[in-house]
Structure formats: structure tokens, C-alpha cells
Coordinates of N, CA and C and ligand atoms in Angstrom, one line a residue:
X1127 N 71.1 -265.4 4.0 CA 72.5 -265.7 5.0 C 73.1 -264.4 4.6
X1128 N 73.8 -263.9 5.7 CA 75.0 -263.2 5.6 C 76.1 -263.7 6.3
X1129 N 77.3 -263.2 5.2 CA 78.8 -264.4 6.1 C 79.4 -263.5 6.7
X1130 N 79.5 -263.4 7.4 CA 80.5 -262.1 8.5 C 82.5 -262.5 9.0
X1131 N 82.5 -263.6 8.6 CA 83.5 -264.1 8.6 C 84.8 -265.3 8.2
X1132 N 84.5 -264.9 6.8 CA 85.4 -265.6 5.7 C 86.9 -266.0 5.9
X1133 N 87.6 -267.3 6.0 CA 88.5 -266.8 5.9 C 89.3 -267.8 4.7
X1134 N 90.5 -267.9 4.7 CA 91.4 -269.0 4.4 C 92.0 -269.9 5.1
X1135 N 92.0 -271.5 4.6 CA 91.9 -272.5 5.6 C 93.6 -272.7 5.2
X1136 N 93.7 -273.0 3.8 CA 94.6 -273.2 3.2 C 94.7 -274.2 2.0
X1137 N 95.6 -273.2 1.1 CA 95.6 -274.1 0.2 C 96.5 -275.6 -0.8
X1138 N 95.6 -276.5 -1.0 CA 96.3 -278.1 -0.6 C 96.8 -277.9 -1.9
X1139 N 98.0 -279.1 -2.3 CA 98.2 -279.4 -3.3 C 97.7 -280.7 -3.0
X1140 N 98.6 -281.6 -1.7 CA 98.1 -282.9 -1.5 C 96.7 -283.4 -0.6
X1141 N 96.5 -284.2 -0.6 CA 95.3 -284.3 0.7 C 95.9 -284.8 1.4
X1142 N 97.2 -285.1 2.0 CA 97.0 -284.4 3.4 C 97.3 -283.4 3.4
X1143 N 96.9 -282.8 3.2 CA 97.1 -281.1 3.2 C 95.8 -280.8 4.0
X1144 N 94.7 -281.6 3.2 CA 93.5 -280.7 3.9 C 92.9 -281.2 4.7
X1145 N 92.2 -279.9 5.2 CA 91.7 -280.0 7.1 C 91.1 -281.0 7.2
X1146 N 91.1 -281.0 9.0 CA 89.8 -282.4 9.0 C 88.7 -282.3 8.3
X1147 N 88.1 -283.4 8.6 CA 87.2 -283.8 7.5 C 85.9 -283.0 8.9
X1148 N 84.3 -283.0 8.6 CA 83.4 -283.0 9.4 C 83.1 -281.7 10.1
X1149 N 83.4 -280.6 8.9 CA 82.8 -279.5 8.1 C 82.1 -279.7 6.7
X1150 N 80.5 -279.2 6.5 CA 80.0 -279.6 5.1 C 81.0 -279.1 4.2
X1151 N 81.0 -279.0 3.5 CA 82.2 -278.5 2.0 C 81.7 -278.2 0.8
X1152 N 81.1 -277.2 -0.1 CA 80.4 -277.2 -1.0 C 81.7 -276.6 -2.6
X1153 N 81.9 -277.5 -3.0 CA 82.6 -277.3 -3.8 C 82.1 -276.1 -5.5
X1154 N 83.2 -275.8 -5.7 CA 83.1 -275.2 -7.0 C 83.4 -275.6 -8.1
X1155 N 83.0 -275.6 -9.1 CA 84.4 -276.7 -10.6 C 83.6 -276.0 -11.4
X1156 N 85.1 -276.3 -12.3 CA 85.3 -274.8 -13.5 C 85.8 -274.7 -14.7
X1157 N 85.8 -274.4 -16.1 CA 86.6 -274.4 -16.6 C 87.7 -272.9 -16.4
X1158 N 88.8 -273.3 -16.2 CA 89.5 -272.1 -16.3 C 89.0 -271.1 -16.8
X1159 N 89.2 -269.7 -15.7 CA 88.8 -269.0 -16.0 C 87.1 -268.0 -16.0
X1160 N 86.4 -269.2 -15.7 CA 84.8 -268.9 -15.9 C 84.2 -268.5 -14.8
X1161 N 85.2 -267.9 -13.7 CA 84.4 -267.5 -12.3 C 84.6 -267.9 -11.1
X1162 N 85.2 -269.0 -11.0 CA 85.2 -269.5 -9.4 C 84.8 -268.4 -8.5
X1163 N 87.0 -267.9 -8.7 CA 87.0 -267.5 -7.2 C 86.8 -265.8 -7.0
X1164 N 86.1 -265.4 -8.0 CA 85.6 -264.1 -8.3 C 83.8 -264.0 -7.4
X1165 N 83.4 -265.5 -7.6 CA 82.3 -265.9 -7.6 C 82.6 -266.1 -5.9
X1166 N 83.0 -266.6 -5.5 CA 83.3 -266.5 -3.6 C 83.8 -265.2 -3.1
X1167 N 84.4 -264.7 -3.6 CA 84.6 -263.0 -3.4 C 83.3 -262.2 -3.4
X1168 N 82.5 -262.3 -4.2 CA 81.2 -262.0 -3.8 C 80.1 -262.7 -2.9
X1169 N 80.6 -263.8 -2.9 CA 79.5 -264.4 -1.6 C 79.9 -263.8 -0.3
X1170 N 81.2 -263.8 -0.2 CA 81.8 -263.5 1.0 C 82.2 -261.5 1.4
X1171 N 81.8 -261.2 0.5 CA 81.6 -259.6 0.5 C 83.2 -259.2 0.6
X1172 N 84.0 -259.9 -0.5 CA 85.4 -259.6 -0.4 C 86.3 -259.0 -1.3
X1173 N 86.8 -258.9 -1.7 CA 87.4 -258.2 -3.2 C 88.9 -259.2 -3.3
X1174 N 89.1 -259.4 -2.7 CA 90.5 -260.5 -3.0 C 91.0 -261.3 -2.1
X1175 N 89.6 -262.1 -1.1 CA 90.3 -263.1 -0.1 C 90.3 -264.2 -1.0
X1176 N 90.1 -264.4 -1.8 CA 90.2 -265.5 -3.3 C 90.9 -264.6 -4.3
X1177 N 91.7 -265.2 -4.8 CA 93.2 -264.9 -5.5 C 92.5 -264.9 -7.4
X1178 N 92.2 -263.9 -8.0 CA 91.2 -263.6 -9.2 C 92.6 -263.1 -10.3
X1179 N 92.2 -263.5 -11.3 CA 93.3 -263.3 -12.3 C 92.6 -263.5 -13.8
X1180 N 92.7 -262.5 -14.5 CA 92.5 -262.2 -16.3 C 92.6 -263.3 -17.0
X1181 N 94.1 -263.8 -16.4 CA 94.5 -265.6 -17.4 C 93.9 -266.1 -16.2
X1182 N 93.9 -267.0 -17.5 CA 93.6 -268.6 -16.9 C 94.3 -269.0 -15.8
X1183 N 93.7 -270.4 -15.1 CA 95.0 -271.3 -14.4 C 95.7 -270.1 -13.6
X1184 N 95.0 -269.6 -12.8 CA 95.3 -268.7 -11.2 C 95.0 -269.9 -10.0
X1185 N 94.0 -270.4 -10.5 CA 93.6 -271.1 -8.5 C 94.0 -272.4 -9.6
X1186 N 96.0 -273.3 -8.2 CA 96.7 -274.3 -9.0 C 96.3 -275.2 -7.9
X1187 N 95.8 -274.8 -7.0 CA 95.4 -275.6 -5.6 C 94.2 -275.9 -5.7
X1188 N 94.2 -276.5 -4.3 CA 92.5 -276.9 -3.8 C 92.3 -275.7 -2.9
X1189 N 91.8 -274.8 -2.8 CA 91.6 -273.2 -1.5 C 90.3 -273.9 -0.4
X1190 N 90.3 -273.8 0.3 CA 89.5 -274.1 1.3 C 89.4 -273.1 2.3
X1191 N 88.1 -272.4 2.2 CA 87.4 -271.5 2.7 C 86.9 -271.5 4.0
X1192 N 87.0 -271.2 5.7 CA 85.8 -271.5 6.6 C 85.5 -270.2 6.0
X1193 N 83.6 -270.5 6.6 CA 82.8 -269.6 6.1 C 81.9 -269.6 7.6
X1194 N 82.4 -268.5 8.1 CA 82.0 -268.4 9.6 C 81.7 -269.5 10.6
X1195 N 82.6 -270.6 10.4 CA 82.7 -272.0 11.4 C 80.9 -272.6 11.0
X1196 N 80.8 -272.7 9.7 CA 79.6 -273.3 9.5 C 79.6 -274.4 8.3
X1197 N 79.8 -273.5 7.5 CA 80.8 -274.7 6.5 C 82.2 -274.3 5.2
X1198 N 82.2 -274.7 4.4 CA 83.5 -274.6 4.1 C 83.1 -274.3 1.8
X1199 N 83.8 -273.7 1.6 CA 84.2 -273.1 0.3 C 85.1 -274.0 -0.3
X1200 N 84.9 -274.6 -0.8 CA 86.3 -275.1 -2.1 C 86.5 -274.7 -3.8
X1201 N 87.2 -273.7 -3.2 CA 88.2 -273.0 -5.0 C 88.7 -274.6 -5.3
X1202 N 88.1 -275.5 -6.6 CA 89.2 -276.2 -7.4 C 89.4 -275.8 -8.8
X1203 N 90.7 -275.9 -9.1 CA 91.9 -275.2 -10.2 C 90.8 -275.6 -10.8
X1204 N 90.8 -274.5 -12.7 CA 90.0 -274.5 -13.1 C 90.9 -275.8 -14.3
X1205 N 89.6 -276.4 -14.8 CA 90.4 -277.3 -15.7 C 89.7 -276.8 -17.4
X1206 N 90.6 -277.2 -18.6 CA 90.5 -277.0 -19.6 C 91.6 -276.3 -20.4
X1207 N 92.6 -276.0 -19.6 CA 92.9 -274.3 -19.8 C 94.8 -275.4 -20.8
X1208 N 94.5 -274.9 -21.6 CA 95.2 -275.8 -22.7 C 96.7 -275.4 -22.7
X1209 N 96.5 -274.2 -22.2 CA 98.6 -273.4 -22.1 C 99.6 -274.0 -21.3
X1210 N 98.9 -274.8 -20.3 CA 99.9 -275.7 -19.5 C 100.4 -277.0 -20.4
X1211 N 101.3 -277.0 -19.7 CA 101.9 -278.1 -20.8 C 101.0 -279.6 -20.3
X1212 N 100.8 -280.8 -20.7 CA 100.1 -281.9 -20.9 C 99.7 -282.6 -19.1
X1213 N 101.3 -282.3 -18.6 CA 101.9 -282.7 -17.1 C 101.1 -282.5 -16.1
X1214 N 101.3 -280.5 -16.4 CA 100.9 -280.1 -15.3 C 99.2 -280.4 -15.5
X1215 N 98.4 -280.3 -16.6 CA 96.7 -280.5 -17.0 C 97.0 -282.0 -15.6
X1216 N 98.2 -283.0 -16.0 CA 97.5 -283.8 -15.6 C 97.4 -283.8 -14.3
X1217 N 97.9 -283.3 -13.5 CA 98.4 -283.1 -12.4 C 97.0 -282.4 -11.8
X1218 N 96.7 -281.1 -12.0 CA 95.7 -281.1 -11.9 C 94.3 -281.6 -12.0
X1219 N 94.1 -282.0 -12.6 CA 93.2 -283.4 -12.9 C 92.9 -284.6 -11.7
X1220 N 94.1 -284.7 -11.5 CA 94.3 -285.8 -10.2 C 94.3 -285.3 -9.1
X1221 N 94.5 -283.4 -8.5 CA 94.1 -283.4 -8.1 C 92.6 -283.0 -8.2
X1222 N 91.7 -282.7 -8.5 CA 90.7 -282.5 -8.5 C 89.8 -284.0 -8.2
X1223 N 90.2 -285.0 -8.8 CA 89.8 -286.1 -8.8 C 89.9 -286.7 -7.7
X1224 N 90.8 -286.7 -7.0 CA 91.1 -287.1 -5.6 C 90.1 -286.2 -4.8
X1225 N 90.0 -285.0 -4.7 CA 89.4 -284.0 -3.8 C 88.2 -284.9 -4.1
X1226 N 87.4 -284.9 -5.3 CA 85.4 -285.4 -5.7 C 85.1 -286.7 -5.3
X1227 N 86.5 -287.6 -4.9 CA 86.3 -288.9 -5.0 C 86.7 -289.3 -3.6
X1228 N 87.6 -288.8 -2.6 CA 87.8 -289.1 -1.4 C 87.0 -288.4 -0.6
X1229 N 86.4 -287.2 -0.4 CA 86.0 -286.4 0.5 C 85.0 -287.0 0.5
X1230 N 85.0 -286.9 2.0 CA 83.5 -287.4 3.0 C 82.8 -285.8 3.5
X1231 N 82.9 -285.2 3.4 CA 82.5 -284.1 3.8 C 82.2 -282.7 2.7
X1232 N 82.6 -283.2 1.5 CA 82.0 -282.8 0.0 C 79.9 -283.1 0.1
X1233 N 79.2 -281.6 0.4 CA 78.2 -282.4 0.0 C 77.4 -281.6 -0.8
X1234 N 78.2 -280.4 -1.9 CA 78.0 -280.4 -2.9 C 78.6 -280.0 -4.3
X1235 N 78.6 -280.0 -5.2 CA 79.4 -279.5 -5.8 C 78.7 -278.8 -7.2
X1236 N 79.3 -277.5 -7.4 CA 78.4 -276.3 -8.5 C 79.6 -276.1 -9.6
X1237 N 78.5 -276.4 -10.7 CA 79.9 -276.5 -11.7 C 79.4 -275.1 -12.1
X1238 N 80.3 -274.3 -13.1 CA 80.1 -273.1 -13.6 C 80.3 -273.4 -14.8
X1239 N 79.6 -272.1 -15.6 CA 80.0 -272.3 -16.3 C 79.9 -270.4 -17.3
X1240 N 80.4 -270.7 -18.2 CA 80.0 -268.7 -18.9 C 79.0 -269.4 -19.4
X1241 N 78.0 -268.0 -19.3 CA 76.9 -267.8 -19.7 C 76.9 -267.8 -21.3
X1242 N 78.2 -267.1 -21.7 CA 78.2 -266.5 -23.1 C 78.5 -267.9 -24.4
X1243 N 79.1 -268.9 -23.1 CA 79.6 -270.7 -24.2 C 78.7 -271.4 -24.3
X1244 N 78.4 -272.3 -25.5 CA 77.7 -273.5 -24.9 C 78.9 -274.4 -24.1
X1245 N 78.5 -274.9 -23.9 CA 79.5 -276.1 -22.6 C 80.0 -277.1 -23.3
X1246 N 81.2 -277.3 -22.8 CA 82.9 -278.0 -23.7 C 82.5 -279.3 -23.2
X1247 N 83.3 -280.3 -23.5 CA 83.5 -281.7 -23.0 C 83.7 -282.1 -22.0
X1248 N 84.5 -281.1 -21.6 CA 85.2 -281.7 -20.0 C 83.6 -281.1 -19.5
X1249 N 83.5 -280.1 -20.1 CA 81.5 -279.2 -18.3 C 80.7 -280.5 -18.8
X1250 N 80.6 -281.4 -19.8 CA 79.5 -282.1 -19.7 C 80.1 -283.8 -18.9
X1251 N 81.3 -283.7 -19.0 CA 81.6 -285.0 -18.1 C 81.9 -284.5 -16.8
X1252 N 81.8 -283.6 -17.0 CA 81.7 -282.8 -15.0 C 80.7 -283.0 -14.5
X1253 N 79.5 -283.0 -15.4 CA 77.9 -282.4 -15.1 C 77.7 -284.0 -15.1
X1254 N 78.0 -284.4 -15.9 CA 77.9 -286.2 -15.9 C 78.5 -286.9 -14.6
X1255 N 79.4 -286.2 -14.2 CA 80.2 -286.6 -12.9 C 79.4 -286.6 -11.8
X1256 N 79.0 -284.7 -11.5 CA 78.0 -284.8 -10.8 C 76.9 -285.6 -10.2
X1257 N 76.0 -285.6 -11.7 CA 74.8 -285.6 -11.6 C 75.0 -287.6 -11.0
X1258 N 76.0 -288.1 -11.6 CA 76.3 -289.4 -10.9 C 76.9 -289.6 -9.7
X1259 N 77.1 -288.6 -8.9 CA 77.2 -289.1 -7.4 C 76.2 -288.4 -6.9
X1260 N 75.0 -288.4 -7.5 CA 74.3 -287.5 -6.5 C 73.5 -286.4 -6.2
X1261 N 74.7 -285.5 -6.6 CA 74.5 -283.9 -6.4 C 73.5 -284.0 -7.4
X1262 N 73.2 -282.2 -6.6 CA 71.8 -281.5 -7.0 C 71.9 -281.5 -9.2
X1263 N 73.0 -281.0 -8.8 CA 72.9 -280.4 -10.7 C 73.3 -279.2 -10.9
X1264 N 73.4 -278.1 -9.4 CA 73.0 -277.1 -9.9 C 74.3 -276.2 -11.3
X1265 N 73.7 -275.3 -11.6 CA 73.9 -275.1 -12.6 C 74.8 -273.3 -12.4
X1266 N 75.3 -272.7 -12.4 CA 75.7 -271.1 -12.1 C 76.2 -270.7 -13.7
X1267 N 75.8 -270.0 -14.1 CA 76.5 -269.7 -15.8 C 76.4 -267.6 -15.3
X1268 N 77.9 -268.2 -15.4 CA 78.8 -267.0 -15.0 C 79.2 -265.6 -16.1
X1269 N 79.0 -264.3 -15.5 CA 79.6 -263.5 -16.1 C 78.1 -263.1 -16.8
X1270 N 77.0 -263.3 -16.6 CA 75.4 -262.6 -17.2 C 75.6 -261.5 -17.6
X1271 N 76.5 -260.1 -16.9 CA 76.7 -258.9 -17.0 C 76.6 -258.9 -18.5
X1272 N 77.3 -259.4 -19.4 CA 77.9 -259.1 -20.4 C 77.1 -259.8 -21.9
X1273 N 75.7 -260.4 -21.3 CA 74.4 -260.3 -21.7 C 73.7 -259.6 -21.5
X1274 N 72.2 -259.4 -22.9 CA 71.1 -258.4 -22.3 C 70.4 -259.6 -22.0
X1275 N 69.6 -259.4 -21.3 CA 67.9 -259.8 -20.5 C 67.6 -261.4 -21.2
X1276 N 67.4 -260.7 -22.5 CA 66.8 -261.8 -23.4 C 68.3 -262.9 -23.9
X1277 N 69.4 -262.3 -23.9 CA 70.1 -263.5 -24.7 C 70.5 -264.5 -23.2
X1278 N 70.7 -263.5 -22.2 CA 71.3 -264.7 -21.1 C 69.6 -265.6 -21.1
X1279 N 68.6 -265.7 -21.4 CA 67.4 -266.5 -21.6 C 68.0 -267.8 -22.1
X1280 N 67.8 -267.0 -23.6 CA 69.0 -267.9 -24.8 C 70.0 -268.8 -24.2
X1281 N 70.8 -268.2 -23.4 CA 71.8 -269.3 -23.4 C 71.8 -270.1 -22.3
X1282 N 70.2 -269.8 -21.4 CA 70.5 -271.1 -20.5 C 69.5 -272.1 -21.2
X1283 N 68.5 -271.9 -22.1 CA 68.1 -272.8 -22.9 C 69.3 -273.5 -24.0
X1284 N 70.8 -272.9 -24.1 CA 71.0 -273.5 -24.8 C 71.8 -275.0 -24.1
X1285 N 72.4 -273.8 -23.0 CA 72.7 -274.4 -21.6 C 72.2 -276.2 -21.1
X1286 N 70.9 -275.8 -21.1 CA 70.0 -277.1 -20.5 C 69.7 -278.1 -22.0
X1287 N 70.2 -277.8 -22.6 CA 69.7 -278.8 -23.8 C 70.4 -279.4 -23.8
X1288 N 72.1 -278.7 -23.8 CA 73.2 -279.3 -24.3 C 73.5 -280.2 -23.3
X1289 N 73.4 -280.0 -21.7 CA 74.2 -281.1 -20.8 C 72.9 -281.6 -20.6
X1290 N 71.5 -281.5 -21.1 CA 70.3 -282.1 -20.9 C 70.0 -282.6 -19.2
X1291 N 69.8 -280.7 -18.9 CA 69.5 -280.6 -17.3 C 68.0 -281.0 -17.3
X1292 N 67.5 -281.0 -16.6 CA 66.0 -281.6 -16.4 C 65.2 -280.5 -16.3
X1293 N 65.7 -279.2 -15.2 CA 65.2 -278.6 -15.3 C 65.8 -277.1 -15.1
X1294 N 65.1 -276.6 -15.6 CA 65.5 -274.9 -15.9 C 66.4 -274.1 -14.7
X1295 N 65.6 -274.3 -13.7 CA 66.0 -273.5 -12.3 C 66.8 -274.2 -12.0
X1296 N 67.7 -275.2 -12.3 CA 68.8 -275.4 -12.0 C 70.5 -274.8 -12.2
X1297 N 69.7 -273.7 -13.4 CA 70.9 -273.0 -13.7 C 70.3 -271.3 -13.8
X1298 N 71.4 -271.0 -12.7 CA 71.3 -269.7 -12.2 C 72.3 -268.4 -13.1
X1299 N 71.5 -267.7 -13.6 CA 72.4 -266.3 -14.4 C 73.6 -265.6 -12.8
X1300 N 74.7 -265.6 -13.3 CA 75.3 -265.1 -12.4 C 76.6 -263.6 -12.8
X1301 N 76.1 -263.0 -12.0 CA 77.3 -261.7 -12.1 C 78.3 -261.4 -10.8
X1302 N 79.7 -261.6 -10.8 CA 80.2 -261.2 -9.6 C 80.3 -259.6 -9.6
X1303 N 80.9 -259.4 -10.8 CA 81.2 -257.3 -11.1 C 79.2 -256.8 -11.0
X1304 N 78.7 -257.3 -11.1 CA 77.2 -256.5 -11.1 C 76.3 -256.9 -9.4
X1305 N 76.8 -258.3 -9.0 CA 76.1 -258.9 -8.3 C 75.3 -260.0 -8.5
X1306 N 74.5 -259.5 -9.8 CA 73.3 -260.1 -9.5 C 73.6 -261.7 -9.2
X1307 N 72.2 -261.8 -8.5 CA 72.1 -262.8 -8.5 C 72.7 -263.3 -6.3
X1308 N 72.9 -263.1 -6.5 CA 74.0 -263.1 -5.5 C 73.0 -263.7 -4.3
X1309 N 72.3 -262.8 -3.8 CA 71.2 -263.3 -2.8 C 70.4 -264.7 -2.8
X1310 N 70.4 -264.8 -4.2 CA 69.8 -266.6 -5.0 C 70.6 -267.3 -4.2
X1311 N 71.8 -267.0 -5.0 CA 73.3 -268.3 -4.8 C 73.5 -268.4 -3.2
X1312 N 73.5 -267.2 -2.0 CA 73.4 -267.6 -0.6 C 72.2 -268.2 -0.6
X1313 N 71.1 -267.9 -0.9 CA 70.1 -268.7 -0.4 C 70.1 -270.3 -0.6
X1314 N 70.2 -270.2 -1.7 CA 71.2 -271.4 -1.9 C 71.6 -272.5 -1.0
X1315 N 72.8 -271.6 -1.2 CA 73.8 -272.5 -0.1 C 73.4 -272.3 0.8
X1316 N 72.4 -271.8 2.0 CA 72.2 -272.0 2.6 C 71.0 -272.8 3.4
X1317 N 70.2 -273.3 2.6 CA 69.3 -274.3 2.1 C 70.4 -275.7 2.0
X1318 N 71.3 -275.8 1.2 CA 72.1 -277.2 1.3 C 73.0 -277.3 2.5
X1319 N 73.3 -276.4 3.4 CA 74.0 -276.4 4.2 C 72.9 -277.0 5.0
X1320 N 71.6 -276.2 5.5 CA 70.8 -276.9 6.6 C 70.7 -278.0 6.4
X1321 N 70.4 -278.8 5.3 CA 69.8 -280.3 4.9 C 71.2 -280.9 5.5
X1322 N 72.1 -280.6 5.2 CA 73.3 -281.5 5.7 C 73.8 -281.5 6.8
X1323 N 73.2 -280.3 7.7 CA 74.0 -280.1 8.5 C 74.0 -282.0 9.7
Ligands
GTP593 P1 91.2 -270.1 -12.2 O1 91.4 -269.8 -11.0 O2 92.4 -269.9 -13.7 O3 90.4 -271.5 -12.7 O4 90.0 -269.1 -13.0 P2 88.7 -269.2 -11.8 O5 87.6 -269.3 -12.4 O6 88.6 -268.9 -10.6 O7 88.0 -267.3 -12.5 P3 88.7 -265.9 -11.8 O8 87.1 -266.1 -10.6 O9 89.8 -265.5 -11.2 O10 87.9 -265.0 -13.2 C1 88.3 -264.9 -14.8 C2 88.8 -263.7 -15.1 O11 86.9 -263.5 -15.2 C3 88.2 -262.6 -14.0 O12 89.5 -261.4 -15.4 C4 87.8 -261.9 -13.7 O13 88.0 -259.8 -13.1 C5 86.4 -262.2 -14.8 N1 85.2 -262.5 -13.9 C6 84.9 -263.2 -13.5 N2 83.7 -262.8 -13.0 C7 83.1 -262.4 -13.4 C8 81.6 -261.6 -14.0 O14 80.9 -262.0 -13.1 N3 82.0 -260.4 -14.9 C9 82.3 -259.8 -15.3 N4 82.4 -259.6 -16.9 N5 83.9 -261.0 -15.7 C10 83.9 -261.7 -15.1
MG594 MG1 90.8 -269.6 -9.4

């Protein structure tokens, strides 16, 4: 699949602002700074369509992207960012929960994890939630350019064990900077959209 015309539809803080239902949506969830916005930019071949930052907490709204009028990517705010106030964190948590529980057009939630780190408590909660709602449980292990191939495999085993993932093939090492496995993720996205047409 080649993406030709990606565009931001809206940055939404409240449910009322979500675009109309009816187009399949693939949401990206994960800790703050894990690389959700960078993944979108890589997949759609744009440097700055989704705003990224070296500092955690960049995406603070739910951002909907129209992908060639076929489907949408939904960039969620990151969780687990300790440097914002509890109130702020609660607000983001609520925003994420509202979207995930109420959205009828949501066809898949992909969890992003930094390949270098053992999944944390929030990651486990999110992954279990994703599985319990019947999604496939695809994990993208980001920033794999930072590890040797050997080390990548080791970390994938750690992720598999920690999150009790039945099949290693569900964990895809990925690099936005080096575009590692870009086509693989795009094929997977294509498959998900075809199935949910
Ligand atoms: P929030 O919006 O805060 O939730 O973060 P995010 O998950 O959207 O992360 P973002 O895409 O903004 O990336 C965070 C930082 O990680 C940025 O400095 C990126 O350049 C860097 N980064 C993202 N992906 C990769 C990658 O594949 N490799 C490397 N080396 N750095 C990456
Ligand atoms: Mg972001």
C-alpha cells in the first residue's frame, strides 16, 4: 500500500469534536515519547504531519488523520508521563478511555513499546485491555535502530514474556528514523482495513 494524500482532520479534546463515524480507524497507543507520531509520519511519508518532540507529552489531544479517504490513523496522547500534574494526567486518561470505549469505527488498537525497555505497568494494563476488547494485540517495538539485530531479538523475547503474548509474530520491530519494517507495517494496516471494509 502506498499512501498518497494524508491529512489532519481534527485535533479533538472532547467526544463532540470527533469526526463522523463510518470510516475505519486504527489507533496508536503507548507511553509518551515512544514514537507514535513519528510512526505516523514515517508511514505516510511526511516529516511533520504529526507533530513530534524530544520531550514527552507532545500530543495532548486525539488527532485524527484521513488516509486517502480509506481509513484513519488516530494518534492518542501518551500515558505514563510523570512530569505533568495529576489532574492533567487524569484528563488525558479520561480522553483516551472515552475514545477507546465509545468509538464504533475503531477497528484496531496498536500498542507501541520502546524496544529497549521492559514494558511497564501502564503498558500491561493497556495491552490486556486491547486483548479483552478482541483486537489482535499487535505490538510495534519502536526505535529498533538503537539496538543491534541480536539485541532486538532478545528484547522482543522480553516483551513477549512480560505481556504474555502468544505469538512472537505479533511483535514488530520498527524504526521511524531508519524506516525499518515500514512496508511490513503498511501491509499489515492494509490487511486490517481490507478485513474491516
Ligand atoms: P507523545 O506525543 O508525547 O505521546 O510522544 P510520541 O509517542 O508521539 O513520540 P514522538 O513521535 O513525538 O517521538 C518522541 C521522540 O522519539 C522524538 O525525539 C523522535 O524523534 C524520537 N523517535 C521516534 N521514533 C524513533 C525511532 O524510530 N528511532 C529513533 N532513534 N528515535 C525515534
Ligand atoms: Mg505524539
